[in-house]
mmCIF file of C-alpha atoms and ligand atoms in Angstrom:
data_model
loop_
_atom_site.group_PDB
_atom_site.id
_atom_site.type_symbol
_atom_site.label_atom_id
_atom_site.label_comp_id
_atom_site.label_asym_id
_atom_site.label_seq_id
_atom_site.Cartn_x
_atom_site.Cartn_y
_atom_site.Cartn_z
ATOM 1 C CA UNK Z 4 -1.062 5.628 34.891
ATOM 2 C CA UNK Z 5 1.133 3.007 34.103
ATOM 3 C CA UNK Z 6 1.390 1.207 30.540
ATOM 4 C CA UNK Z 7 2.814 -2.314 30.811
ATOM 5 C CA UNK Z 8 4.457 -4.116 27.796
ATOM 6 C CA UNK Z 9 5.197 -7.958 28.236
ATOM 7 C CA UNK Z 10 9.105 -8.333 26.314
ATOM 8 C CA UNK Z 11 10.384 -11.575 25.233
ATOM 9 C CA UNK Z 12 13.015 -12.845 28.085
ATOM 10 C CA UNK Z 13 15.836 -12.070 25.534
ATOM 11 C CA UNK Z 14 15.437 -8.801 24.217
ATOM 12 C CA UNK Z 15 14.658 -5.344 26.015
ATOM 13 C CA UNK Z 16 12.113 -3.751 23.767
ATOM 14 C CA UNK Z 17 12.741 -0.152 23.354
ATOM 15 C CA UNK Z 18 9.590 1.701 23.682
ATOM 16 C CA UNK Z 19 8.777 4.274 21.212
ATOM 17 C CA UNK Z 20 5.047 5.706 20.486
ATOM 18 C CA UNK Z 21 3.703 4.102 17.464
ATOM 19 C CA UNK Z 22 3.111 5.804 14.420
ATOM 20 C CA UNK Z 23 -0.356 6.317 14.853
ATOM 21 C CA UNK Z 24 -2.150 6.840 11.475
ATOM 22 C CA UNK Z 25 -0.026 3.396 9.959
ATOM 23 C CA UNK Z 26 -1.994 1.034 11.608
ATOM 24 C CA UNK Z 27 -5.397 2.503 11.938
ATOM 25 C CA UNK Z 28 -8.329 0.563 10.356
ATOM 26 C CA UNK Z 29 -9.539 2.856 7.261
ATOM 27 C CA UNK Z 30 -12.949 4.274 8.139
ATOM 28 C CA UNK Z 31 -13.608 4.496 4.251
ATOM 29 C CA UNK Z 32 -12.800 2.197 1.700
ATOM 30 C CA UNK Z 33 -11.765 3.847 -1.630
ATOM 31 C CA UNK Z 34 -13.446 0.375 -3.128
ATOM 32 C CA UNK Z 35 -16.097 -0.934 -0.802
ATOM 33 C CA UNK Z 36 -16.313 -4.547 -1.947
ATOM 34 C CA UNK Z 37 -19.786 -4.427 -0.099
ATOM 35 C CA UNK Z 38 -21.159 -2.052 -2.165
ATOM 36 C CA UNK Z 39 -19.624 -3.236 -5.430
ATOM 37 C CA UNK Z 40 -20.923 -6.913 -4.358
ATOM 38 C CA UNK Z 41 -24.448 -5.025 -3.693
ATOM 39 C CA UNK Z 42 -24.496 -3.579 -7.502
ATOM 40 C CA UNK Z 43 -23.193 -7.178 -8.960
ATOM 41 C CA UNK Z 44 -25.379 -8.682 -7.237
ATOM 42 C CA UNK Z 45 -27.518 -9.984 -10.507
ATOM 43 C CA UNK Z 46 -24.667 -9.968 -12.932
ATOM 44 C CA UNK Z 47 -22.130 -12.720 -14.259
ATOM 45 C CA UNK Z 48 -18.529 -12.760 -14.067
ATOM 46 C CA UNK Z 49 -15.568 -13.373 -11.869
ATOM 47 C CA UNK Z 50 -16.066 -10.323 -9.697
ATOM 48 C CA UNK Z 51 -19.607 -11.238 -9.170
ATOM 49 C CA UNK Z 52 -18.381 -14.524 -8.420
ATOM 50 C CA UNK Z 53 -16.468 -13.717 -6.124
ATOM 51 C CA UNK Z 54 -19.445 -11.789 -4.633
ATOM 52 C CA UNK Z 55 -21.044 -14.707 -4.148
ATOM 53 C CA UNK Z 56 -19.824 -17.496 -3.420
ATOM 54 C CA UNK Z 57 -16.142 -16.683 -2.159
ATOM 55 C CA UNK Z 58 -16.829 -14.631 1.107
ATOM 56 C CA UNK Z 59 -13.962 -15.574 2.615
ATOM 57 C CA UNK Z 60 -11.854 -14.565 -0.382
ATOM 58 C CA UNK Z 61 -14.439 -11.647 -0.430
ATOM 59 C CA UNK Z 62 -12.589 -10.738 3.287
ATOM 60 C CA UNK Z 63 -9.109 -10.659 2.604
ATOM 61 C CA UNK Z 64 -9.978 -8.456 -0.689
ATOM 62 C CA UNK Z 65 -11.565 -6.152 1.748
ATOM 63 C CA UNK Z 66 -8.186 -6.727 4.258
ATOM 64 C CA UNK Z 67 -6.373 -6.279 1.362
ATOM 65 C CA UNK Z 68 -7.938 -2.689 0.359
ATOM 66 C CA UNK Z 69 -7.596 -1.481 3.597
ATOM 67 C CA UNK Z 70 -4.136 -2.846 3.812
ATOM 68 C CA UNK Z 71 -3.196 -0.490 0.392
ATOM 69 C CA UNK Z 72 -4.980 2.887 1.965
ATOM 70 C CA UNK Z 73 -3.025 2.705 5.237
ATOM 71 C CA UNK Z 74 0.087 2.814 3.176
ATOM 72 C CA UNK Z 75 -1.172 5.382 1.040
ATOM 73 C CA UNK Z 76 -1.981 7.725 4.223
ATOM 74 C CA UNK Z 77 1.424 6.842 4.976
ATOM 75 C CA UNK Z 78 3.619 7.421 1.812
ATOM 76 C CA UNK Z 79 1.604 10.716 1.205
ATOM 77 C CA UNK Z 80 1.386 12.008 5.362
ATOM 78 C CA UNK Z 81 3.443 15.155 4.250
ATOM 79 C CA UNK Z 82 1.668 16.170 1.227
ATOM 80 C CA UNK Z 83 -0.681 18.289 0.295
ATOM 81 C CA UNK Z 84 -3.290 15.773 -0.635
ATOM 82 C CA UNK Z 85 -2.894 13.084 2.519
ATOM 83 C CA UNK Z 86 -4.967 10.374 1.241
ATOM 84 C CA UNK Z 87 -7.510 10.882 3.696
ATOM 85 C CA UNK Z 88 -10.049 8.309 3.790
ATOM 86 C CA UNK Z 89 -12.694 11.718 4.069
ATOM 87 C CA UNK Z 90 -15.226 10.219 1.833
ATOM 88 C CA UNK Z 91 -15.969 13.764 0.147
ATOM 89 C CA UNK Z 92 -12.267 13.970 -0.798
ATOM 90 C CA UNK Z 93 -11.149 10.468 -1.616
ATOM 91 C CA UNK Z 94 -14.000 9.740 -3.589
ATOM 92 C CA UNK Z 95 -13.504 12.984 -5.575
ATOM 93 C CA UNK Z 96 -9.814 12.407 -6.316
ATOM 94 C CA UNK Z 97 -10.930 8.943 -7.525
ATOM 95 C CA UNK Z 98 -13.467 10.337 -10.149
ATOM 96 C CA UNK Z 99 -10.476 12.178 -11.960
ATOM 97 C CA UNK Z 100 -7.156 10.641 -13.892
ATOM 98 C CA UNK Z 101 -4.661 12.746 -11.772
ATOM 99 C CA UNK Z 102 -1.596 11.325 -10.716
ATOM 100 C CA UNK Z 103 -2.794 10.344 -7.278
ATOM 101 C CA UNK Z 104 -5.728 8.829 -8.897
ATOM 102 C CA UNK Z 105 -3.068 6.596 -10.092
ATOM 103 C CA UNK Z 106 -1.168 6.422 -7.238
ATOM 104 C CA UNK Z 107 -3.961 5.019 -5.083
ATOM 105 C CA UNK Z 108 -5.223 2.640 -8.232
ATOM 106 C CA UNK Z 109 -1.646 0.970 -8.263
ATOM 107 C CA UNK Z 110 -1.240 0.811 -4.492
ATOM 108 C CA UNK Z 111 -4.773 -0.905 -4.106
ATOM 109 C CA UNK Z 112 -4.127 -3.354 -6.676
ATOM 110 C CA UNK Z 113 -1.275 -4.298 -4.874
ATOM 111 C CA UNK Z 114 -2.696 -4.235 -1.313
ATOM 112 C CA UNK Z 115 -5.520 -6.877 -2.792
ATOM 113 C CA UNK Z 116 -2.835 -8.968 -4.686
ATOM 114 C CA UNK Z 117 -0.390 -8.789 -1.454
ATOM 115 C CA UNK Z 118 -3.315 -9.796 1.198
ATOM 116 C CA UNK Z 119 -4.446 -12.644 -1.090
ATOM 117 C CA UNK Z 120 -1.161 -14.303 -1.363
ATOM 118 C CA UNK Z 121 -0.421 -13.640 2.832
ATOM 119 C CA UNK Z 122 -3.705 -15.477 3.472
ATOM 120 C CA UNK Z 123 -2.946 -18.349 0.939
ATOM 121 C CA UNK Z 124 0.620 -18.935 2.685
ATOM 122 C CA UNK Z 125 -1.190 -18.728 5.855
ATOM 123 C CA UNK Z 126 -3.580 -21.417 4.757
ATOM 124 C CA UNK Z 127 -6.927 -19.420 4.897
ATOM 125 C CA UNK Z 128 -9.365 -21.554 2.825
ATOM 126 C CA UNK Z 129 -9.791 -19.303 -0.527
ATOM 127 C CA UNK Z 130 -9.367 -21.946 -2.908
ATOM 128 C CA UNK Z 131 -5.657 -21.817 -3.152
ATOM 129 C CA UNK Z 132 -2.884 -24.132 -2.954
ATOM 130 C CA UNK Z 133 1.160 -23.197 -1.848
ATOM 131 C CA UNK Z 134 3.246 -22.367 -4.768
ATOM 132 C CA UNK Z 135 4.596 -25.651 -6.054
ATOM 133 C CA UNK Z 136 7.941 -24.459 -7.325
ATOM 134 C CA UNK Z 137 9.660 -27.130 -9.214
ATOM 135 C CA UNK Z 138 11.914 -26.089 -11.652
ATOM 136 C CA UNK Z 139 11.497 -27.018 -15.197
ATOM 137 C CA UNK Z 140 13.798 -27.725 -17.493
ATOM 138 C CA UNK Z 141 14.012 -24.518 -20.587
ATOM 139 C CA UNK Z 142 12.296 -22.491 -18.045
ATOM 140 C CA UNK Z 143 14.964 -21.391 -16.262
ATOM 141 C CA UNK Z 144 13.377 -17.556 -17.233
ATOM 142 C CA UNK Z 145 10.115 -18.169 -15.464
ATOM 143 C CA UNK Z 146 11.835 -19.470 -12.595
ATOM 144 C CA UNK Z 147 14.774 -18.252 -10.681
ATOM 145 C CA UNK Z 148 17.778 -19.778 -9.895
ATOM 146 C CA UNK Z 149 18.690 -21.731 -6.805
ATOM 147 C CA UNK Z 150 21.904 -20.835 -5.271
ATOM 148 C CA UNK Z 151 25.106 -22.498 -6.046
ATOM 149 C CA UNK Z 152 25.124 -25.857 -4.169
ATOM 150 C CA UNK Z 153 22.628 -28.554 -3.013
ATOM 151 C CA UNK Z 154 19.853 -26.214 -2.246
ATOM 152 C CA UNK Z 155 16.319 -27.291 -3.231
ATOM 153 C CA UNK Z 156 13.266 -25.718 -3.441
ATOM 154 C CA UNK Z 157 10.804 -25.857 -0.347
ATOM 155 C CA UNK Z 158 7.762 -27.258 -1.538
ATOM 156 C CA UNK Z 159 5.842 -23.798 -0.182
ATOM 157 C CA UNK Z 160 6.934 -20.932 -1.872
ATOM 158 C CA UNK Z 161 4.612 -17.691 -1.672
ATOM 159 C CA UNK Z 162 1.685 -18.285 -4.742
ATOM 160 C CA UNK Z 163 1.933 -14.327 -6.276
ATOM 161 C CA UNK Z 164 0.461 -16.085 -9.274
ATOM 162 C CA UNK Z 165 -2.910 -16.901 -7.371
ATOM 163 C CA UNK Z 166 -2.900 -13.220 -5.688
ATOM 164 C CA UNK Z 167 -2.146 -11.192 -8.984
ATOM 165 C CA UNK Z 168 -5.150 -13.916 -10.559
ATOM 166 C CA UNK Z 169 -7.825 -12.744 -7.408
ATOM 167 C CA UNK Z 170 -7.019 -9.525 -7.733
ATOM 168 C CA UNK Z 171 -7.185 -9.172 -11.982
ATOM 169 C CA UNK Z 172 -10.856 -10.981 -11.132
ATOM 170 C CA UNK Z 173 -11.674 -8.330 -8.753
ATOM 171 C CA UNK Z 174 -10.620 -5.323 -10.095
ATOM 172 C CA UNK Z 175 -9.925 -5.865 -13.955
ATOM 173 C CA UNK Z 176 -12.453 -8.099 -14.877
ATOM 174 C CA UNK Z 177 -15.265 -5.357 -15.463
ATOM 175 C CA UNK Z 178 -13.613 -3.537 -17.702
ATOM 176 C CA UNK Z 179 -12.823 -5.979 -20.065
ATOM 177 C CA UNK Z 180 -15.337 -4.396 -22.633
ATOM 178 C CA UNK Z 181 -13.904 -0.842 -22.107
ATOM 179 C CA UNK Z 182 -11.410 1.267 -23.774
ATOM 180 C CA UNK Z 183 -11.419 4.542 -23.340
ATOM 181 C CA UNK Z 184 -8.887 6.735 -21.881
ATOM 182 C CA UNK Z 185 -9.486 6.122 -17.580
ATOM 183 C CA UNK Z 186 -10.320 3.359 -18.045
ATOM 184 C CA UNK Z 187 -6.783 1.922 -19.972
ATOM 185 C CA UNK Z 188 -4.879 4.082 -17.630
ATOM 186 C CA UNK Z 189 -6.494 2.560 -14.650
ATOM 187 C CA UNK Z 190 -5.514 -1.053 -16.055
ATOM 188 C CA UNK Z 191 -2.334 0.161 -16.789
ATOM 189 C CA UNK Z 192 -1.350 1.580 -12.981
ATOM 190 C CA UNK Z 193 -3.365 -1.736 -11.751
ATOM 191 C CA UNK Z 194 -0.898 -3.767 -13.531
ATOM 192 C CA UNK Z 195 2.091 -1.694 -12.090
ATOM 193 C CA UNK Z 196 0.978 -1.849 -8.577
ATOM 194 C CA UNK Z 197 0.826 -5.758 -9.353
ATOM 195 C CA UNK Z 198 4.715 -5.958 -10.731
ATOM 196 C CA UNK Z 199 5.438 -4.061 -7.376
ATOM 197 C CA UNK Z 200 5.581 -6.924 -5.554
ATOM 198 C CA UNK Z 201 5.813 -9.715 -8.530
ATOM 199 C CA UNK Z 202 9.105 -8.640 -9.594
ATOM 200 C CA UNK Z 203 10.569 -7.745 -6.215
ATOM 201 C CA UNK Z 204 10.025 -11.048 -4.751
ATOM 202 C CA UNK Z 205 12.798 -12.875 -2.830
ATOM 203 C CA UNK Z 206 14.526 -16.375 -2.609
ATOM 204 C CA UNK Z 207 14.782 -16.965 0.981
ATOM 205 C CA UNK Z 208 16.923 -19.930 2.114
ATOM 206 C CA UNK Z 209 17.500 -21.492 4.961
ATOM 207 C CA UNK Z 210 19.471 -24.445 6.650
ATOM 208 C CA UNK Z 211 18.103 -27.124 8.535
ATOM 209 C CA UNK Z 212 18.902 -30.211 10.672
ATOM 210 C CA UNK Z 213 20.507 -30.677 14.349
ATOM 211 C CA UNK Z 214 22.282 -27.512 15.871
ATOM 212 C CA UNK Z 215 22.915 -26.209 12.098
ATOM 213 C CA UNK Z 216 23.961 -29.092 10.564
ATOM 214 C CA UNK Z 217 22.442 -28.019 7.536
ATOM 215 C CA UNK Z 218 21.844 -31.450 6.248
ATOM 216 C CA UNK Z 219 18.995 -29.863 4.634
ATOM 217 C CA UNK Z 220 19.093 -27.012 2.722
ATOM 218 C CA UNK Z 221 15.700 -25.447 0.659
ATOM 219 C CA UNK Z 222 14.696 -22.425 -0.240
ATOM 220 C CA UNK Z 223 11.389 -20.570 -0.678
ATOM 221 C CA UNK Z 224 9.738 -17.286 -2.490
ATOM 222 C CA UNK Z 225 8.796 -14.592 -0.387
ATOM 223 C CA UNK Z 226 6.739 -11.214 -1.369
ATOM 224 C CA UNK Z 227 8.887 -8.205 -0.108
ATOM 225 C CA UNK Z 228 7.537 -6.004 2.736
ATOM 226 C CA UNK Z 229 4.655 -4.098 1.987
ATOM 227 C CA UNK Z 230 5.884 -0.739 3.065
ATOM 228 C CA UNK Z 231 8.945 -1.544 0.429
ATOM 229 C CA UNK Z 232 6.464 -1.802 -2.177
ATOM 230 C CA UNK Z 233 4.881 1.495 -0.714
ATOM 231 C CA UNK Z 234 8.420 3.024 -1.123
ATOM 232 C CA UNK Z 235 8.797 1.825 -4.742
ATOM 233 C CA UNK Z 236 4.789 3.001 -6.001
ATOM 234 C CA UNK Z 237 6.027 6.554 -4.066
ATOM 235 C CA UNK Z 238 9.003 6.777 -6.295
ATOM 236 C CA UNK Z 239 7.067 5.791 -9.414
ATOM 237 C CA UNK Z 240 4.444 8.106 -8.512
ATOM 238 C CA UNK Z 241 7.036 10.732 -8.079
ATOM 239 C CA UNK Z 242 8.336 10.388 -11.834
ATOM 240 C CA UNK Z 243 4.966 8.975 -13.174
ATOM 241 C CA UNK Z 244 4.149 9.838 -17.043
ATOM 242 C CA UNK Z 245 1.433 11.769 -18.649
ATOM 243 C CA UNK Z 246 -0.275 10.153 -21.596
ATOM 244 C CA UNK Z 247 -2.877 11.048 -24.316
ATOM 245 C CA UNK Z 248 -5.112 8.937 -26.162
ATOM 246 C CA UNK Z 249 -3.479 7.442 -29.420
ATOM 247 C CA UNK Z 250 -4.656 7.593 -32.774
ATOM 248 C CA UNK Z 251 -5.963 3.693 -32.638
ATOM 249 C CA UNK Z 252 -8.560 4.670 -29.570
ATOM 250 C CA UNK Z 253 -7.225 1.449 -27.718
ATOM 251 C CA UNK Z 254 -3.894 3.039 -26.543
ATOM 252 C CA UNK Z 255 -2.080 6.032 -25.088
ATOM 253 C CA UNK Z 256 0.830 7.506 -25.576
ATOM 254 C CA UNK Z 257 3.157 9.880 -23.781
ATOM 255 C CA UNK Z 258 2.412 13.420 -24.024
ATOM 256 C CA UNK Z 259 5.887 14.872 -25.203
ATOM 257 C CA UNK Z 260 6.847 13.375 -28.526
ATOM 258 C CA UNK Z 261 10.332 13.445 -26.743
ATOM 259 C CA UNK Z 262 9.367 11.516 -24.063
ATOM 260 C CA UNK Z 263 10.072 7.527 -22.707
ATOM 261 C CA UNK Z 264 7.256 5.144 -23.541
ATOM 262 C CA UNK Z 265 6.182 4.088 -19.992
ATOM 263 C CA UNK Z 266 6.755 1.088 -19.070
ATOM 264 C CA UNK Z 267 4.712 -1.898 -17.380
ATOM 265 C CA UNK Z 268 5.716 -0.654 -14.317
ATOM 266 C CA UNK Z 269 5.386 3.009 -14.902
ATOM 267 C CA UNK Z 270 2.534 5.203 -13.140
ATOM 268 C CA UNK Z 271 0.436 7.167 -15.699
ATOM 269 C CA UNK Z 272 -2.281 9.628 -15.521
ATOM 270 C CA UNK Z 273 -4.214 12.222 -17.958
ATOM 271 C CA UNK Z 274 -5.024 15.035 -16.303
ATOM 272 C CA UNK Z 275 -3.310 17.437 -14.372
ATOM 273 C CA UNK Z 276 -3.824 17.500 -10.242
ATOM 274 C CA UNK Z 277 -4.874 20.394 -8.455
ATOM 275 C CA UNK Z 278 -2.783 22.083 -6.343
ATOM 276 C CA UNK Z 279 -4.648 21.195 -3.187
ATOM 277 C CA UNK Z 280 -3.921 24.544 -1.632
ATOM 278 C CA UNK Z 281 -7.134 25.694 -0.941
ATOM 279 C CA UNK Z 282 -10.227 24.054 0.213
ATOM 280 C CA UNK Z 283 -12.586 23.194 -2.534
ATOM 281 C CA UNK Z 284 -15.234 20.670 -2.474
ATOM 282 C CA UNK Z 285 -15.393 19.744 -6.333
ATOM 283 C CA UNK Z 286 -11.879 18.787 -6.283
ATOM 284 C CA UNK Z 287 -11.918 16.769 -3.098
ATOM 285 C CA UNK Z 288 -9.620 19.776 -1.693
ATOM 286 C CA UNK Z 289 -9.348 20.456 1.708
ATOM 287 C CA UNK Z 290 -6.439 23.196 1.484
ATOM 288 C CA UNK Z 291 -3.633 22.996 3.770
ATOM 289 C CA UNK Z 292 -4.112 25.137 6.435
ATOM 290 C CA UNK Z 293 -3.271 24.193 9.962
ATOM 291 C CA UNK Z 294 -1.448 21.707 8.468
ATOM 292 C CA UNK Z 295 1.899 20.450 10.296
ATOM 293 C CA UNK Z 296 4.873 21.606 8.283
ATOM 294 C CA UNK Z 297 8.657 21.436 8.668
ATOM 295 C CA UNK Z 298 10.186 24.483 8.447
ATOM 296 C CA UNK Z 299 14.214 23.139 7.910
ATOM 297 C CA UNK Z 300 12.790 21.145 4.557
ATOM 298 C CA UNK Z 301 12.422 21.770 1.182
ATOM 299 C CA UNK Z 302 10.534 18.666 0.273
ATOM 300 C CA UNK Z 303 6.908 18.096 -0.143
ATOM 301 C CA UNK Z 304 6.450 18.323 3.966
ATOM 302 C CA UNK Z 305 8.626 22.159 4.333
ATOM 303 C CA UNK Z 306 6.355 24.699 5.192
ATOM 304 C CA UNK Z 307 7.516 26.281 1.761
ATOM 305 C CA UNK Z 308 5.718 23.874 -0.617
ATOM 306 C CA UNK Z 309 2.991 22.594 2.195
ATOM 307 C CA UNK Z 310 1.430 26.144 3.054
ATOM 308 C CA UNK Z 311 1.556 27.320 -0.902
ATOM 309 C CA UNK Z 312 3.723 30.429 0.111
ATOM 310 C CA UNK Z 313 1.159 31.390 3.044
ATOM 311 C CA UNK Z 314 3.286 31.180 5.686
ATOM 312 C CA UNK Z 315 3.165 29.752 8.670
ATOM 313 C CA UNK Z 316 2.625 29.994 12.590
ATOM 314 C CA UNK Z 317 4.498 28.101 15.727
ATOM 315 C CA UNK Z 318 2.273 26.263 17.801
ATOM 316 C CA UNK Z 319 3.091 23.928 21.040
ATOM 317 C CA UNK Z 320 1.438 20.970 21.123
ATOM 318 C CA UNK Z 321 0.755 18.597 23.722
ATOM 319 C CA UNK Z 322 1.290 15.272 23.047
ATOM 320 C CA UNK Z 323 1.505 11.806 25.064
ATOM 321 C CA UNK Z 324 4.375 9.688 25.264
ATOM 322 C CA UNK Z 325 5.689 6.908 27.579
ATOM 323 C CA UNK Z 326 8.374 7.957 29.534
ATOM 324 C CA UNK Z 327 10.430 7.030 32.608
ATOM 325 C CA UNK Z 328 10.837 3.174 31.311
ATOM 326 C CA UNK Z 329 11.990 0.156 33.555
ATOM 327 C CA UNK Z 330 12.833 -2.900 33.294
ATOM 328 C CA UNK Z 331 10.906 -4.939 35.834
ATOM 329 C CA UNK Z 332 12.228 -9.044 36.265
ATOM 330 C CA UNK Z 333 10.767 -11.138 34.632
ATOM 331 C CA UNK Z 334 9.972 -9.464 31.862
ATOM 332 C CA UNK Z 335 8.431 -6.646 31.298
ATOM 333 C CA UNK Z 336 8.287 -2.996 30.280
ATOM 334 C CA UNK Z 337 6.783 -0.443 32.707
ATOM 335 C CA UNK Z 338 6.323 3.456 31.708
ATOM 336 C CA UNK Z 339 4.628 6.475 32.398
ATOM 337 C CA UNK Z 340 2.701 8.455 30.373
ATOM 338 C CA UNK Z 341 3.985 11.904 30.197
ATOM 339 C CA UNK Z 342 2.634 15.015 28.772
ATOM 340 C CA UNK Z 343 5.360 16.793 27.006
ATOM 341 C CA UNK Z 344 5.087 19.960 24.759
ATOM 342 C CA UNK Z 345 6.515 20.129 20.929
ATOM 343 C CA UNK Z 346 6.902 23.037 19.121
ATOM 344 C CA UNK Z 347 5.433 22.460 15.863
ATOM 345 C CA UNK Z 348 4.987 25.193 12.887
ATOM 346 C CA UNK Z 349 1.444 25.161 11.211
ATOM 347 C CA UNK Z 350 0.252 26.201 8.066
ATOM 348 C CA UNK Z 351 -1.590 29.668 7.870
HETATM 349 C C1 LIG G 426 -19.519 -5.679 4.604
HETATM 350 O O1 LIG G 426 -20.070 -6.816 5.072
HETATM 351 C C2 LIG G 426 -20.034 -7.835 6.053
HETATM 352 C C3 LIG G 426 -21.208 -8.280 6.345
HETATM 353 O O2 LIG G 426 -22.160 -8.100 6.632
HETATM 354 C C4 LIG G 426 -19.097 -6.824 7.503
HETATM 355 O O3 LIG G 426 -19.179 -7.961 8.521
HETATM 356 C C5 LIG G 426 -17.718 -6.389 6.754
HETATM 357 O O4 LIG G 426 -17.435 -5.779 8.060
HETATM 358 C C6 LIG G 426 -18.557 -5.366 5.573
HETATM 359 N N1 LIG G 426 -17.388 -4.920 5.239
HETATM 360 C C7 LIG G 426 -17.077 -3.695 4.901
HETATM 361 C C8 LIG G 426 -16.030 -2.908 4.483
HETATM 362 O O5 LIG G 426 -18.241 -2.336 5.174
HETATM 363 C C1 LIG G 427 -4.896 15.186 6.543
HETATM 364 O O1 LIG G 427 -5.532 16.512 5.744
HETATM 365 C C2 LIG G 427 -6.600 16.870 6.567
HETATM 366 C C3 LIG G 427 -6.803 18.065 6.004
HETATM 367 O O2 LIG G 427 -6.352 18.753 5.188
HETATM 368 C C4 LIG G 427 -6.206 17.027 7.971
HETATM 369 O O3 LIG G 427 -7.158 17.340 8.730
HETATM 370 C C5 LIG G 427 -5.498 15.720 8.643
HETATM 371 O O4 LIG G 427 -5.195 15.683 9.819
HETATM 372 C C6 LIG G 427 -4.500 15.164 7.692
HETATM 373 N N1 LIG G 427 -4.131 13.687 8.622
HETATM 374 C C7 LIG G 427 -2.641 13.792 8.679
HETATM 375 C C8 LIG G 427 -2.798 11.722 9.031
HETATM 376 O O5 LIG G 427 -2.044 14.104 8.623
HETATM 377 C C1 LIG G 428 12.360 18.425 9.564
HETATM 378 O O1 LIG G 428 13.284 18.326 7.985
HETATM 379 C C2 LIG G 428 14.727 18.293 8.104
HETATM 380 C C3 LIG G 428 15.408 18.456 7.147
HETATM 381 O O2 LIG G 428 15.245 17.447 5.877
HETATM 382 C C4 LIG G 428 15.072 17.101 8.858
HETATM 383 O O3 LIG G 428 16.263 16.944 9.140
HETATM 384 C C5 LIG G 428 13.947 16.838 10.145
HETATM 385 O O4 LIG G 428 14.034 15.557 10.905
HETATM 386 C C6 LIG G 428 12.376 17.035 10.248
HETATM 387 N N1 LIG G 428 12.100 17.253 11.485
HETATM 388 C C7 LIG G 428 10.685 16.387 12.048
HETATM 389 C C8 LIG G 428 10.168 16.856 12.724
HETATM 390 O O5 LIG G 428 10.430 15.847 11.035
HETATM 391 C C1 LIG G 429 9.855 8.205 37.189
HETATM 392 O O1 LIG G 429 9.478 7.379 38.247
HETATM 393 C C2 LIG G 429 9.629 7.609 39.375
HETATM 394 C C3 LIG G 429 9.604 6.511 40.513
HETATM 395 O O2 LIG G 429 8.188 5.875 40.079
HETATM 396 C C4 LIG G 429 9.058 8.883 40.166
HETATM 397 O O3 LIG G 429 9.273 9.100 41.688
HETATM 398 C C5 LIG G 429 8.847 9.889 39.331
HETATM 399 O O4 LIG G 429 8.361 11.153 39.320
HETATM 400 C C6 LIG G 429 8.804 9.549 37.509
HETATM 401 N N1 LIG G 429 9.021 10.635 36.518
HETATM 402 C C7 LIG G 429 8.309 11.530 35.448
HETATM 403 C C8 LIG G 429 8.880 12.389 35.197
HETATM 404 O O5 LIG G 429 7.174 10.871 35.348
HETATM 405 C C1 LIG G 430 -1.709 14.447 30.523
HETATM 406 O O1 LIG G 430 -2.998 15.228 30.066
HETATM 407 C C2 LIG G 430 -4.337 14.620 30.035
HETATM 408 C C3 LIG G 430 -5.484 14.486 29.015
HETATM 409 O O2 LIG G 430 -4.746 15.850 28.488
HETATM 410 C C4 LIG G 430 -4.692 14.688 31.613
HETATM 411 O O3 LIG G 430 -5.883 13.891 31.652
HETATM 412 C C5 LIG G 430 -3.294 13.847 32.683
HETATM 413 O O4 LIG G 430 -3.479 14.067 33.883
HETATM 414 C C6 LIG G 430 -1.986 14.518 32.265
HETATM 415 N N1 LIG G 430 -1.247 13.699 32.653
HETATM 416 C C7 LIG G 430 0.222 14.296 33.581
HETATM 417 C C8 LIG G 430 0.839 13.563 34.193
HETATM 418 O O5 LIG G 430 -0.173 15.958 33.846
#
């Protein structure tokens, strides 16, 4: 059997097996826009407006949710709860208010923001324009500085404000009148998710002109990669703060008096997570039996933590990889598909 890859003439691609779960479409969306919209059919407000009048935007929102969910699976691939899309697990997790709930909410809000912004840049007709970054005087704070020299802003930057606005319209507006603890925590984590993009926009500059003569120098604003957003939110997850209801009933505060008040970019939660060690339908836990672990790691993917101290057994797993690749003139790489046995460890 041959797998054929076409590669650009200039460079030869190194052929590797892609990460299987990263690009797979989610089979169940944490927030299913169709379901949400069905319930909102007769209501008013910004969310209902998107549902009823903006199918193009709704489509991008659904893609954004899937983007967030896929990233969640990548970031949690070695954790006891691996952000599975199985409804009977993630649904239970989302009904609570644990660290995991907070992470999923943040990454979904970020995913929608990201996808809507990206669609806008690509010129999809979703009611936006590209960001016109005319630097105003007295507004240096809001607009970043250009580098030294005769650089100017390109007319079109990534319109992150539009993405943030639509993410808010769809996710937040329906909670406007509520101030219970879970809602406050949820809204906080949505903001943290969006800021993981907004605070890390970068200025990218280019020279234009014949053979690098650089007669025109322009700069534009770009989002970080979504992997970077995911990595950052995973760090915030590891350092998330537990909060309790404040005295005024409209805010929360850190559980311990000595703990620093969480900032806008930090993730928060109000309930301890289950261990996810054993199967428990009520908690949406499948347990970690038969999960693959790494016996030389002390981290979350290590057999010690992942198997919850139950131990592990070595197994052999048959995997298919591209092998025996040859470069054919011109320009493709031809590979055989080989079966190799891989030694793995599985939790008992
Ligand atoms: C929502 O409905 C549209 C039209 O019926 C369909 O194309 C789309 O796949 C659905 N999206 C989801 C996430 O189920
Ligand atoms: C996630 O965990 C479930 C059960 O714990 C397991 O069946 C599934 O294979 C895991 N997914 C990945 C991508 O590791
Ligand atoms: C297992 O963990 C060790 C130590 O962290 C690491 O060097 C190694 O690459 C890991 N193995 C796999 C298969 O991920
Ligand atoms: C690699 O390709 C050569 C030539 O097609 C073939 O003779 C050889 O058996 C292949 N090796 C493997 C491991 O598939
Ligand atoms: C690899 O495994 C698959 C299914 O497990 C089998 O159909 C195929 O013939 C195997 N290929 C080789 C080269 O052994």
